[in-house]
C-alpha positions as semicolon CSV with decimal commas, in nm:
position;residue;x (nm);y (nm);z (nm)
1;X;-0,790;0,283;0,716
2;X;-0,506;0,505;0,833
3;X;-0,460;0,877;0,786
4;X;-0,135;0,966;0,575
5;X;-0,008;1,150;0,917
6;X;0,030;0,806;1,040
7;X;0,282;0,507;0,914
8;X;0,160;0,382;0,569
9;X;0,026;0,055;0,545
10;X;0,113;-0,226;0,331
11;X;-0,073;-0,300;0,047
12;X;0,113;-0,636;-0,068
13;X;0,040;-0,704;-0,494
14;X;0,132;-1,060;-0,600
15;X;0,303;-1,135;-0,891
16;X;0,166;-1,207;-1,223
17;X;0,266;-1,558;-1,175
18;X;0,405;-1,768;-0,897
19;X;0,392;-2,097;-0,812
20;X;0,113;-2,280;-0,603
21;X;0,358;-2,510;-0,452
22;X;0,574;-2,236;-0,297
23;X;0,409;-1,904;-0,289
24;X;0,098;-1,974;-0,040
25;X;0,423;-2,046;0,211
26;X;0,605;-1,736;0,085
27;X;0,300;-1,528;0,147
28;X;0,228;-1,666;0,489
29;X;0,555;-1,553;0,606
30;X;0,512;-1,218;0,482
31;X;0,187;-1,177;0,647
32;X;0,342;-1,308;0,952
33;X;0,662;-1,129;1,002
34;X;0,471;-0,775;0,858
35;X;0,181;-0,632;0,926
36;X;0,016;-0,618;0,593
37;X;-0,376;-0,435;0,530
38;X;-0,456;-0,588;0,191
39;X;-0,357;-0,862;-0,038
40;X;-0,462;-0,814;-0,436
41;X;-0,422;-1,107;-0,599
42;X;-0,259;-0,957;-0,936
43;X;-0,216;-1,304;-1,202
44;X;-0,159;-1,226;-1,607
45;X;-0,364;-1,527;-1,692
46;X;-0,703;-1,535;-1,826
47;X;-0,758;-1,884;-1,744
48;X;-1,073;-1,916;-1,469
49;X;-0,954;-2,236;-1,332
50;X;-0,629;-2,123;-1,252
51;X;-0,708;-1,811;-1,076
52;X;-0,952;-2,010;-0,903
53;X;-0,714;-2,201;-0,792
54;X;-0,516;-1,946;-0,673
55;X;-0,758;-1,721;-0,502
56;X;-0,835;-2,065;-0,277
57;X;-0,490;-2,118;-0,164
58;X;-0,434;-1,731;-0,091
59;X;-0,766;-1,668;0,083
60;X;-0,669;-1,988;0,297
61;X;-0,365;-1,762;0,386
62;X;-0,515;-1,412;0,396
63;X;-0,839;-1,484;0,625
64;X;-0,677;-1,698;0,905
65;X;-0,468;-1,369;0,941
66;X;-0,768;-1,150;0,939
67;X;-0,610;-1,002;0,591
68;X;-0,824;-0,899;0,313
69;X;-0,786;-1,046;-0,043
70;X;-0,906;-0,853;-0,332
71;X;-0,862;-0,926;-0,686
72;X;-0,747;-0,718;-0,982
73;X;-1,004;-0,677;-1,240
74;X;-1,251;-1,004;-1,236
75;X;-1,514;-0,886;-1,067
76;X;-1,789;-1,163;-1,092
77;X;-1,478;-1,401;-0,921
78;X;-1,535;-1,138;-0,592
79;X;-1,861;-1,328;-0,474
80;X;-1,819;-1,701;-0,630
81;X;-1,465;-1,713;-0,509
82;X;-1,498;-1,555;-0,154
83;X;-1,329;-1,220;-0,129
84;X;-1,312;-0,921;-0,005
85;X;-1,330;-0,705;-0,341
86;X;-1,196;-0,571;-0,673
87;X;-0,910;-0,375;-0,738
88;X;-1,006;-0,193;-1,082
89;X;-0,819;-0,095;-1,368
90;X;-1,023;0,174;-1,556
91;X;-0,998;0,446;-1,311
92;X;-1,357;0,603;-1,205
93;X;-1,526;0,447;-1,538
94;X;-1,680;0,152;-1,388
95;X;-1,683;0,260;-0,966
96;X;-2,022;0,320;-0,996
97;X;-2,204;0,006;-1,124
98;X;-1,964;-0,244;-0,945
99;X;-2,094;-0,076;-0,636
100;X;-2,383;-0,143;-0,696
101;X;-2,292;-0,522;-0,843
102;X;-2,122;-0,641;-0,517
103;X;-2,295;-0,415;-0,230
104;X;-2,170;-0,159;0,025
105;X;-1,928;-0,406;0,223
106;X;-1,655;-0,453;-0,087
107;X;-1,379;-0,370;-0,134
108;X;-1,342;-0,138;-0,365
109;X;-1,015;0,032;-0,552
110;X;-0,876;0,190;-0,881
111;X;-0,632;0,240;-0,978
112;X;-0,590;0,615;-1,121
113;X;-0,233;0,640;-1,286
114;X;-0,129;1,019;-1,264
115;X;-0,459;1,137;-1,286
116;X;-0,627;1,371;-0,951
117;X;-0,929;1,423;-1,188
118;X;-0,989;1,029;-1,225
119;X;-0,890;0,979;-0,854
120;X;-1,171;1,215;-0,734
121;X;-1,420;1,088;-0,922
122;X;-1,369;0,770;-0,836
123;X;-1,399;0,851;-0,474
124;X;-1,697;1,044;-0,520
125;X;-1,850;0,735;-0,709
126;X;-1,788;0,495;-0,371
127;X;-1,435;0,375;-0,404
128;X;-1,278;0,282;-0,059
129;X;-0,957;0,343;-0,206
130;X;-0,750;0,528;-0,473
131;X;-0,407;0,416;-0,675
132;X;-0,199;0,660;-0,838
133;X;0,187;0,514;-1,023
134;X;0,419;0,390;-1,141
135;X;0,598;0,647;-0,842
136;X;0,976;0,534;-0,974
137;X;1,097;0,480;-1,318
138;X;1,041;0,200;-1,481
139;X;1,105;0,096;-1,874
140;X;0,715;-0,057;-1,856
141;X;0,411;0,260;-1,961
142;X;0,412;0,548;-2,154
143;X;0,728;0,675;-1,929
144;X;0,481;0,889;-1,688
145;X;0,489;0,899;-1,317
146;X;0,338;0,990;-1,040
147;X;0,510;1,273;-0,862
148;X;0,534;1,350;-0,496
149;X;0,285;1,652;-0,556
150;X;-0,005;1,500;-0,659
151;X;0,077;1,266;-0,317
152;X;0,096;1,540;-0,149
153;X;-0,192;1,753;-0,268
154;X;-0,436;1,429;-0,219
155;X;-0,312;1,410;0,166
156;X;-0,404;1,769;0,221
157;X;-0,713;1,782;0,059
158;X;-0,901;1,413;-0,033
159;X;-1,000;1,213;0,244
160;X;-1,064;0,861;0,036
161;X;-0,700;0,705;0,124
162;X;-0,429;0,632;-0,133
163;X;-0,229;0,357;-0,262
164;X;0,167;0,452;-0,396
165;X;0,284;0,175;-0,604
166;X;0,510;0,084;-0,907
167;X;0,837;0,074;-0,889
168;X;0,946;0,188;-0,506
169;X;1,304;0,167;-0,403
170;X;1,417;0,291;-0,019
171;X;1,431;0,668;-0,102
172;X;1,073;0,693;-0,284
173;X;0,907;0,538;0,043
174;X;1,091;0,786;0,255
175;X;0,980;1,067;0,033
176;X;0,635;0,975;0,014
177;X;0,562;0,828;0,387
178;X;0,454;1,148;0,532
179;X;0,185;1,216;0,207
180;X;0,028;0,841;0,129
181;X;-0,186;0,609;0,309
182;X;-0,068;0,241;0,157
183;X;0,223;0,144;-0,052
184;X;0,128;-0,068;-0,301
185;X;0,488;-0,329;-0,267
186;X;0,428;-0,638;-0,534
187;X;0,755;-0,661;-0,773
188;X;0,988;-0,487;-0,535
189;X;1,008;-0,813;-0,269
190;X;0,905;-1,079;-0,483
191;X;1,262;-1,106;-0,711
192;X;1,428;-1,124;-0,361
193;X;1,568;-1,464;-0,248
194;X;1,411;-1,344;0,103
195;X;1,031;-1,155;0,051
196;X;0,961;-1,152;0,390
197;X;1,343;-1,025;0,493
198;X;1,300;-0,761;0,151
199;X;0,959;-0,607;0,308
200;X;1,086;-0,598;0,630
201;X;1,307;-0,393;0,533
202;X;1,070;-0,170;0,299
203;X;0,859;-0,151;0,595
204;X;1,135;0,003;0,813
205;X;1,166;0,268;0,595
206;X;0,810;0,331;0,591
207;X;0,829;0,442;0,997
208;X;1,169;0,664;0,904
């Protein structure tokens, strides 16, 4: 993991849907023209067979790049699927027992909202990581965000690393590249006729 002193990482989110014929190749030239840390595979649908489907292709992507794939929420797809963890939804409330499900070599994240309270528990509990957003405004939520000062009072004081994500534009990354470990970048490159060219160019602004 990096230190927030340093360049963020990418954290690269999928989108809720894509396409099997065409995103594996989209992905791969991400990965290739970027250096990303983590890939969560982030699908809508509750159907086992797809994701399934899905978390083959990706992984094929992800591990010959020596990039880790997590997925959001399923947890018992971590082992029978072959990734590297679970990115959670439910802030500290289930860290500690999914610890304890998949073992100390995991990946494990949640995802916090605008809550320090939730954050530090769930670093206490054995999280590897932390998520705090949406960081820009976005129509989606209850309207809330996550404000440069909790970033900035999590860098100073919380050693677990942190994930910004949810609606980043040029000017948020800027703001918050000194204070956050990852930027959580799903949405933001995927509309573009170009991801690889769009996080390029996120990236970029990452380094100043």
């Amino acid at each position: 993991m990096s230190d927030a002193q340093d360049t963020p990482q990418i954290y690269l989110i999928t989108p809720t849907e894509f396409d099997l014929a065409t995103f594996p190749d989209q992905l791969a030239a991400c990965l290739d023209s970027t250096e990303i840390g983590c890939v969560r595979l982030a699908l809508a649908t509750k159907d086992d067979s797809k994701i399934a489907r899905a978390a083959d292709a990706l992984r094929a992507v992800t591990h010959d790049r020596d990039v880790a794939l997590v997925i959001e929420s399923h947890v018992l797809m971590v082992d029978r699927l072959g990734l590297d963890g679970v990115h959670l939804l439910d802030a500290a409330r289930s860290v500690k027992s999914i610890r304890k499900d998949l073992g100390d070599d995991a990946i494990i994240g949640s995802y916090c909202g605008q809550s320090r309270h939730d954050g530090m528990t769930a670093g206490e509990l054995g999280a590897d990581y932390v998520s705090f957003g949406p960081v820009g405004a976005t129509p989606l939520g209850d309207g809330r965000l996550a404000e440069l000062e909790l970033f900035e009072w999590w860098s100073a004081m919380i050693e677990v690393p942190v994930v910004a994500e949810g609606a980043l534009d040029l000017a948020l990354i800027r703001q918050l590249a000194p204070h956050t470990d990852f930027f959580g970048i799903g949405d933001e490159i995927w509309r573009s006729d170009d991801p690889a060219a769009a996080l390029a160019g996120l990236h970029k602004a990452m380094a100043g």
